[in-house]
Amino acid sequence: MARFITVGAAQSGPIARSETRGDVIARLIDQMREAHARGCDLVVFTECALTSFFPHWFMEDDDEIESYFESELPNPATQPLFDEAVKLGIGFHLGFAELAIEEGEKRRFNSSVLVGSDGQIIGKYRKIHLPGHVEHRPGDPFQNLEKRYFEVGNLGFRTWRAFGGVLGMCICNDRRWPETYRVLGLRGAEMILLGYNTPDNIPELPELDRLCDFHNQLSLQAGAYQNGSWVVAVAKAGVEEGVSQIGGTSIIAPSGEVVAIAETMGDELIVHRCDLDLTKPYKEHIFNFAKHRRVEHYGPIAQQAEAIPPD
Ligand code: CDV
């Protein structure tokens, strides 16, 4: 029997520092309603979707930093989004900054959740590849302080049976790393959901600025094709608190082809009816891991964290 997920990729335009959670949730609910009206089973929101992308500026005060975090989901501010999902019978993916208490310790992660149409959390992911730096760089036009504000995620790359398929999550910089898709692919992912906040310029590498959009698409399309998975990638686009970010929210088929792409730099929903069985030619033939992958012949590099020098 054919299996389809109609997915909506809900790009966010800039979120001002002055916007409250309530303001942002109202925007997300508008997009969720549009997704429902357009037949979506699932709507995908971006990375840290509830606030401005605060790693772009330096803060020292813990209370100020933690004002951007959620210590539980749902909470009073986000409950209306969960309620709307249940009312409409639609699932969603939400990126957020997570403040957790584990073994009595406060921990901060860049996280996402997959929520079913019953409003229950199906799965959670914590970002593993944190880009940027820990120290303040006052000479830079903006900061990239994810390594200061977040710890490396401790949940691994996982997949869940949901929405009639196998779904996985990763977050932003994870999408540039082939290991992300490969681990999710090995865990059977038929659809990978992710959000991103990607500036259109890199202060220390201006020669790469012209390639920002290209490298985004290249990573997503290669990851989809080489693992035979749908990829739904959702931007926070436009100029936010002085930082100009790429858009390009897109839905990519297991063939690596882009089947839908956003045209604006604002709040915009793109929709596609994804046939999960389009994963089969790749998973069962070209990238049939069991049949063709030969890890035992790759040499000691397979588990190595750092480059091994040549013999
Ligand atoms: N939020 C991110 O992880 N952004 C990075 C930027 C800083 C390069 C990205 O990979 O898009």
Tab-separated table of C-alpha atoms and ligand atoms in Angstrom:
chain	number	residue	atom	x	y	z
A	1	MET	CA	0.000	0.000	0.000
A	2	ALA	CA	1.319	3.446	-0.916
A	3	ARG	CA	2.568	5.541	1.988
A	4	PHE	CA	2.475	9.324	1.882
A	5	ILE	CA	3.243	12.132	4.318
A	6	THR	CA	2.062	15.563	3.282
A	7	VAL	CA	4.605	17.802	4.925
A	8	GLY	CA	4.684	21.572	5.348
A	9	ALA	CA	8.038	23.285	5.775
A	10	ALA	CA	7.259	26.479	7.705
A	11	GLN	CA	10.041	28.980	7.147
A	12	SER	CA	10.270	31.743	9.757
A	13	GLY	CA	11.155	35.280	8.842
A	14	PRO	CA	13.237	37.273	11.318
A	15	ILE	CA	12.159	37.240	14.973
A	16	ALA	CA	12.981	40.498	16.738
A	17	ARG	CA	14.605	40.373	20.168
A	18	SER	CA	11.602	42.309	21.468
A	19	GLU	CA	9.058	39.703	20.308
A	20	THR	CA	7.519	37.706	23.142
A	21	ARG	CA	6.943	33.942	23.062
A	22	GLY	CA	3.261	34.812	22.643
A	23	ASP	CA	4.011	36.896	19.520
A	24	VAL	CA	6.056	34.085	18.004
A	25	ILE	CA	3.582	31.335	18.901
A	26	ALA	CA	0.838	33.371	17.171
A	27	ARG	CA	2.971	33.372	13.978
A	28	LEU	CA	3.600	29.621	14.238
A	29	ILE	CA	-0.110	28.932	14.804
A	30	ASP	CA	-0.945	30.920	11.654
A	31	GLN	CA	1.458	28.718	9.709
A	32	MET	CA	0.066	25.570	11.338
A	33	ARG	CA	-3.457	26.562	10.303
A	34	GLU	CA	-2.296	27.191	6.746
A	35	ALA	CA	-0.536	23.801	6.758
A	36	HIS	CA	-3.739	22.130	7.890
A	37	ALA	CA	-5.762	23.958	5.223
A	38	ARG	CA	-3.277	22.716	2.615
A	39	GLY	CA	-3.637	19.098	3.713
A	40	CYS	CA	-0.489	18.620	5.788
A	41	ASP	CA	-0.047	15.726	8.209
A	42	LEU	CA	3.047	17.358	9.667
A	43	VAL	CA	4.436	20.904	9.828
A	44	VAL	CA	8.137	21.506	10.388
A	45	PHE	CA	9.340	24.643	12.213
A	46	THR	CA	12.922	25.827	12.328
A	47	GLU	CA	15.882	25.710	14.751
A	48	CYS	CA	15.309	27.759	17.951
A	49	ALA	CA	11.940	28.699	16.463
A	50	LEU	CA	10.619	30.497	19.549
A	51	THR	CA	13.090	33.402	19.765
A	52	SER	CA	15.699	35.398	17.857
A	53	PHE	CA	18.817	33.339	17.263
A	54	PHE	CA	20.543	34.626	20.431
A	55	PRO	CA	23.964	32.936	19.854
A	56	HIS	CA	24.513	35.887	17.501
A	57	TRP	CA	25.198	38.122	20.479
A	58	PHE	CA	27.312	37.958	23.652
A	59	MET	CA	25.713	37.633	27.070
A	60	GLU	CA	27.259	36.921	30.479
A	61	ASP	CA	24.270	37.001	32.787
A	62	ASP	CA	22.808	33.505	33.272
A	63	ASP	CA	19.286	34.836	33.852
A	64	GLU	CA	19.448	36.755	30.577
A	65	ILE	CA	20.823	33.707	28.717
A	66	GLU	CA	18.211	31.404	30.197
A	67	SER	CA	15.382	33.734	29.222
A	68	TYR	CA	15.815	32.255	25.724
A	69	PHE	CA	15.429	28.664	26.982
A	70	GLU	CA	12.460	26.390	27.737
A	71	SER	CA	12.702	24.250	30.871
A	72	GLU	CA	9.797	22.074	29.780
A	73	LEU	CA	7.586	21.518	26.754
A	74	PRO	CA	4.797	22.279	26.583
A	75	ASN	CA	4.882	25.191	29.018
A	76	PRO	CA	2.304	27.942	29.478
A	77	ALA	CA	3.694	29.978	26.564
A	78	THR	CA	3.879	27.080	24.081
A	79	GLN	CA	0.736	25.237	25.202
A	80	PRO	CA	-1.437	27.045	22.585
A	81	LEU	CA	0.691	25.552	19.785
A	82	PHE	CA	0.241	22.046	21.213
A	83	ASP	CA	-3.493	22.684	21.690
A	84	GLU	CA	-3.865	23.917	18.119
A	85	ALA	CA	-2.073	20.818	16.816
A	86	VAL	CA	-4.529	18.564	18.666
A	87	LYS	CA	-7.503	20.641	17.504
A	88	LEU	CA	-6.364	20.418	13.868
A	89	GLY	CA	-5.081	16.835	14.130
A	90	ILE	CA	-1.659	17.750	12.764
A	91	GLY	CA	1.842	16.814	13.943
A	92	PHE	CA	4.764	19.219	14.203
A	93	HIS	CA	8.521	19.536	14.587
A	94	LEU	CA	9.827	22.378	16.744
A	95	GLY	CA	13.380	23.562	17.392
A	96	PHE	CA	13.965	25.225	20.767
A	97	ALA	CA	16.673	26.036	23.306
A	98	GLU	CA	16.361	23.463	26.093
A	99	LEU	CA	17.232	23.981	29.744
A	100	ALA	CA	17.385	20.537	31.359
A	101	ILE	CA	18.217	19.337	34.846
A	102	GLU	CA	20.112	16.049	34.683
A	103	GLU	CA	21.559	14.392	37.786
A	104	GLY	CA	21.021	17.645	39.651
A	105	GLU	CA	23.011	19.659	37.067
A	106	LYS	CA	21.677	22.418	34.857
A	107	ARG	CA	22.341	21.650	31.199
A	108	ARG	CA	21.641	23.666	28.060
A	109	PHE	CA	21.041	22.111	24.656
A	110	ASN	CA	19.969	23.198	21.184
A	111	SER	CA	17.074	20.754	20.772
A	112	SER	CA	14.085	19.758	18.691
A	113	VAL	CA	10.994	17.690	19.313
A	114	LEU	CA	8.691	15.733	17.063
A	115	VAL	CA	5.098	15.988	18.277
A	116	GLY	CA	2.214	13.754	17.175
A	117	SER	CA	-1.245	14.929	16.180
A	118	ASP	CA	-2.358	13.981	19.724
A	119	GLY	CA	-0.014	16.647	21.122
A	120	GLN	CA	2.309	14.044	22.665
A	121	ILE	CA	6.092	14.264	22.182
A	122	ILE	CA	7.243	11.343	20.034
A	123	GLY	CA	10.959	12.045	20.189
A	124	LYS	CA	13.619	14.583	21.078
A	125	TYR	CA	16.992	15.394	19.525
A	126	ARG	CA	19.858	17.517	20.916
A	127	LYS	CA	22.204	19.115	18.399
A	128	ILE	CA	25.579	17.418	18.182
A	129	HIS	CA	27.617	19.575	15.768
A	130	LEU	CA	27.744	22.963	17.515
A	131	PRO	CA	29.476	25.541	15.322
A	132	GLY	CA	31.219	28.740	16.369
A	133	HIS	CA	33.223	29.724	19.424
A	134	VAL	CA	33.058	30.167	23.216
A	135	GLU	CA	34.818	33.512	23.598
A	136	HIS	CA	33.451	36.948	22.798
A	137	ARG	CA	34.811	38.329	19.524
A	138	PRO	CA	33.997	42.033	19.802
A	139	GLY	CA	35.666	42.800	16.451
A	140	ASP	CA	33.249	40.565	14.513
A	141	PRO	CA	30.055	41.997	12.999
A	142	PHE	CA	28.085	39.313	14.889
A	143	GLN	CA	28.845	36.413	17.207
A	144	ASN	CA	28.410	32.700	16.713
A	145	LEU	CA	28.348	31.568	20.355
A	146	GLU	CA	26.668	28.175	20.193
A	147	LYS	CA	29.701	26.584	21.864
A	148	ARG	CA	29.245	29.058	24.754
A	149	TYR	CA	25.516	28.668	25.290
A	150	PHE	CA	24.971	24.975	24.488
A	151	GLU	CA	26.490	21.611	25.340
A	152	VAL	CA	26.992	18.918	22.716
A	153	GLY	CA	23.836	16.822	22.468
A	154	ASN	CA	23.828	13.545	24.389
A	155	LEU	CA	20.970	11.653	22.740
A	156	GLY	CA	22.689	10.491	19.534
A	157	PHE	CA	20.995	10.393	16.143
A	158	ARG	CA	17.732	8.484	16.459
A	159	THR	CA	14.718	7.631	14.345
A	160	TRP	CA	11.097	7.044	15.253
A	161	ARG	CA	8.212	5.183	13.630
A	162	ALA	CA	5.669	7.935	13.143
A	163	PHE	CA	3.260	9.318	10.552
A	164	GLY	CA	3.363	5.947	8.764
A	165	GLY	CA	7.119	6.085	8.154
A	166	VAL	CA	10.506	6.282	9.861
A	167	LEU	CA	11.508	9.829	10.773
A	168	GLY	CA	14.771	11.289	12.076
A	169	MET	CA	15.914	14.728	13.204
A	170	CYS	CA	19.089	16.765	13.120
A	171	ILE	CA	19.729	20.507	13.542
A	172	CYS	CA	21.371	23.095	11.315
A	173	ASN	CA	25.159	22.548	11.264
A	174	ASP	CA	24.554	18.774	11.560
A	175	ARG	CA	23.276	18.929	7.970
A	176	ARG	CA	26.752	19.658	6.622
A	177	TRP	CA	28.164	16.392	7.999
A	178	PRO	CA	27.689	13.175	6.013
A	179	GLU	CA	27.814	11.138	9.249
A	180	THR	CA	24.529	12.718	10.350
A	181	TYR	CA	22.573	11.397	7.389
A	182	ARG	CA	24.458	8.105	7.331
A	183	VAL	CA	23.658	7.276	10.963
A	184	LEU	CA	20.037	8.291	10.400
A	185	GLY	CA	20.072	6.309	7.143
A	186	LEU	CA	21.442	3.253	8.946
A	187	ARG	CA	18.575	3.668	11.396
A	188	GLY	CA	16.138	3.515	8.512
A	189	ALA	CA	15.231	7.201	8.155
A	190	GLU	CA	12.769	7.793	5.344
A	191	MET	CA	12.362	11.458	6.201
A	192	ILE	CA	14.845	13.728	7.989
A	193	LEU	CA	13.573	16.957	9.567
A	194	LEU	CA	15.794	19.910	10.386
A	195	GLY	CA	15.831	23.635	10.988
A	196	TYR	CA	18.661	26.105	10.414
A	197	ASN	CA	19.823	29.642	11.217
A	198	THR	CA	22.546	30.290	8.662
A	199	PRO	CA	24.092	33.726	8.154
A	200	ASP	CA	24.791	34.622	4.532
A	201	ASN	CA	28.317	35.674	5.478
A	202	ILE	CA	31.094	34.118	7.506
A	203	PRO	CA	33.178	36.826	9.246
A	204	GLU	CA	36.414	34.812	9.151
A	205	LEU	CA	35.909	33.356	5.626
A	206	PRO	CA	34.485	36.109	3.385
A	207	GLU	CA	35.660	34.242	0.277
A	208	LEU	CA	32.958	31.621	0.990
A	209	ASP	CA	30.087	34.104	1.272
A	210	ARG	CA	29.026	33.664	-2.354
A	211	LEU	CA	28.678	29.891	-1.711
A	212	CYS	CA	26.375	29.993	1.373
A	213	ASP	CA	23.205	29.025	-0.510
A	214	PHE	CA	25.027	26.517	-2.688
A	215	HIS	CA	26.633	24.714	0.270
A	216	ASN	CA	23.276	24.543	2.012
A	217	GLN	CA	21.596	22.913	-0.981
A	218	LEU	CA	24.603	20.712	-1.756
A	219	SER	CA	24.611	19.222	1.763
A	220	LEU	CA	20.863	18.620	1.827
A	221	GLN	CA	20.668	17.104	-1.645
A	222	ALA	CA	23.704	14.845	-1.145
A	223	GLY	CA	22.425	13.691	2.257
A	224	ALA	CA	19.030	12.836	0.804
A	225	TYR	CA	20.353	10.949	-2.224
A	226	GLN	CA	23.190	9.055	-0.521
A	227	ASN	CA	20.805	7.720	2.121
A	228	GLY	CA	17.622	7.420	0.110
A	229	SER	CA	15.648	9.722	2.388
A	230	TRP	CA	13.358	12.707	2.120
A	231	VAL	CA	14.892	15.805	3.727
A	232	VAL	CA	12.775	18.691	4.987
A	233	ALA	CA	14.995	21.684	5.762
A	234	VAL	CA	13.534	24.844	7.260
A	235	ALA	CA	15.248	28.221	7.552
A	236	LYS	CA	14.974	31.227	9.775
A	237	ALA	CA	15.429	33.695	6.936
A	238	GLY	CA	16.093	37.384	6.465
A	239	VAL	CA	17.757	40.117	8.477
A	240	GLU	CA	17.319	39.406	12.185
A	241	GLU	CA	18.825	41.785	14.726
A	242	GLY	CA	21.329	42.944	12.107
A	243	VAL	CA	22.340	39.445	10.967
A	244	SER	CA	21.408	38.533	7.405
A	245	GLN	CA	20.445	34.862	7.099
A	246	ILE	CA	19.846	32.673	4.064
A	247	GLY	CA	16.363	31.377	3.269
A	248	GLY	CA	15.945	28.521	0.838
A	249	THR	CA	13.643	26.354	2.960
A	250	SER	CA	13.286	23.242	0.862
A	251	ILE	CA	11.898	19.737	0.563
A	252	ILE	CA	14.262	17.277	-1.104
A	253	ALA	CA	13.279	13.916	-2.542
A	254	PRO	CA	15.311	10.717	-2.035
A	255	SER	CA	16.560	11.248	-5.604
A	256	GLY	CA	18.323	14.387	-4.353
A	257	GLU	CA	15.954	16.590	-6.357
A	258	VAL	CA	14.486	19.706	-4.765
A	259	VAL	CA	10.698	19.363	-5.077
A	260	ALA	CA	9.721	22.569	-3.258
A	261	ILE	CA	11.645	25.677	-2.251
A	262	ALA	CA	10.685	28.924	-0.509
A	263	GLU	CA	10.778	32.106	-2.551
A	264	THR	CA	10.747	34.757	0.168
A	265	MET	CA	12.789	35.721	3.207
A	266	GLY	CA	9.759	35.849	5.489
A	267	ASP	CA	7.248	33.501	7.104
A	268	GLU	CA	6.387	31.144	4.258
A	269	LEU	CA	4.942	27.659	4.060
A	270	ILE	CA	5.913	25.231	1.308
A	271	VAL	CA	4.112	21.901	0.990
A	272	HIS	CA	4.761	18.580	-0.702
A	273	ARG	CA	3.022	15.201	-0.636
A	274	CYS	CA	5.964	12.879	-0.026
A	275	ASP	CA	5.756	9.292	-1.232
A	276	LEU	CA	7.817	7.300	1.275
A	277	ASP	CA	8.168	4.456	-1.192
A	278	LEU	CA	10.320	6.699	-3.388
A	279	THR	CA	13.051	5.812	-0.887
A	280	LYS	CA	13.056	2.213	-2.113
A	281	PRO	CA	15.181	2.395	-5.301
A	282	TYR	CA	17.963	3.911	-3.189
A	283	LYS	CA	17.583	1.900	0.021
A	284	GLU	CA	17.088	-1.434	-1.761
A	285	HIS	CA	19.525	-1.019	-4.642
A	286	ILE	CA	22.134	1.735	-5.023
A	287	PHE	CA	22.570	2.408	-1.305
A	288	ASN	CA	21.590	-0.994	0.025
A	289	PHE	CA	23.908	-0.744	3.027
A	290	ALA	CA	23.846	-4.437	3.951
A	291	LYS	CA	24.707	-5.484	0.418
A	292	HIS	CA	27.249	-2.892	-0.682
A	293	ARG	CA	28.697	-1.046	2.319
A	294	ARG	CA	32.104	-2.451	3.311
A	295	VAL	CA	33.078	-0.688	6.541
A	296	GLU	CA	35.531	-3.438	7.473
A	297	HIS	CA	37.617	-2.523	4.407
A	298	TYR	CA	37.693	1.228	4.995
A	299	GLY	CA	40.717	1.041	7.302
A	300	PRO	CA	41.125	2.451	10.836
A	301	ILE	CA	39.590	5.787	9.783
A	302	ALA	CA	36.037	4.504	10.236
A	303	GLN	CA	35.820	5.313	13.988
A	304	GLN	CA	38.509	8.009	14.023
A	305	ALA	CA	37.601	11.495	15.293
A	306	GLU	CA	40.663	13.213	13.838
A	307	ALA	CA	42.405	12.897	10.493
A	308	ILE	CA	44.997	10.123	10.308
A	309	PRO	CA	48.238	11.184	8.608
A	310	PRO	CA	49.203	9.355	5.395
A	311	ASP	CA	51.605	6.348	5.636
B	1	CDV	N1	22.983	27.426	13.524
B	1	CDV	C1	24.011	26.884	12.835
B	1	CDV	O1	24.430	25.769	13.113
B	1	CDV	N2	24.549	27.662	11.878
B	1	CDV	C2	25.716	27.271	11.134
B	1	CDV	C3	26.497	28.485	10.703
B	1	CDV	C4	27.013	29.211	11.890
B	1	CDV	C5	27.645	28.100	9.804
B	1	CDV	C6	25.361	26.453	9.905
B	1	CDV	O2	26.006	25.425	9.693
B	1	CDV	O3	24.516	26.855	9.112
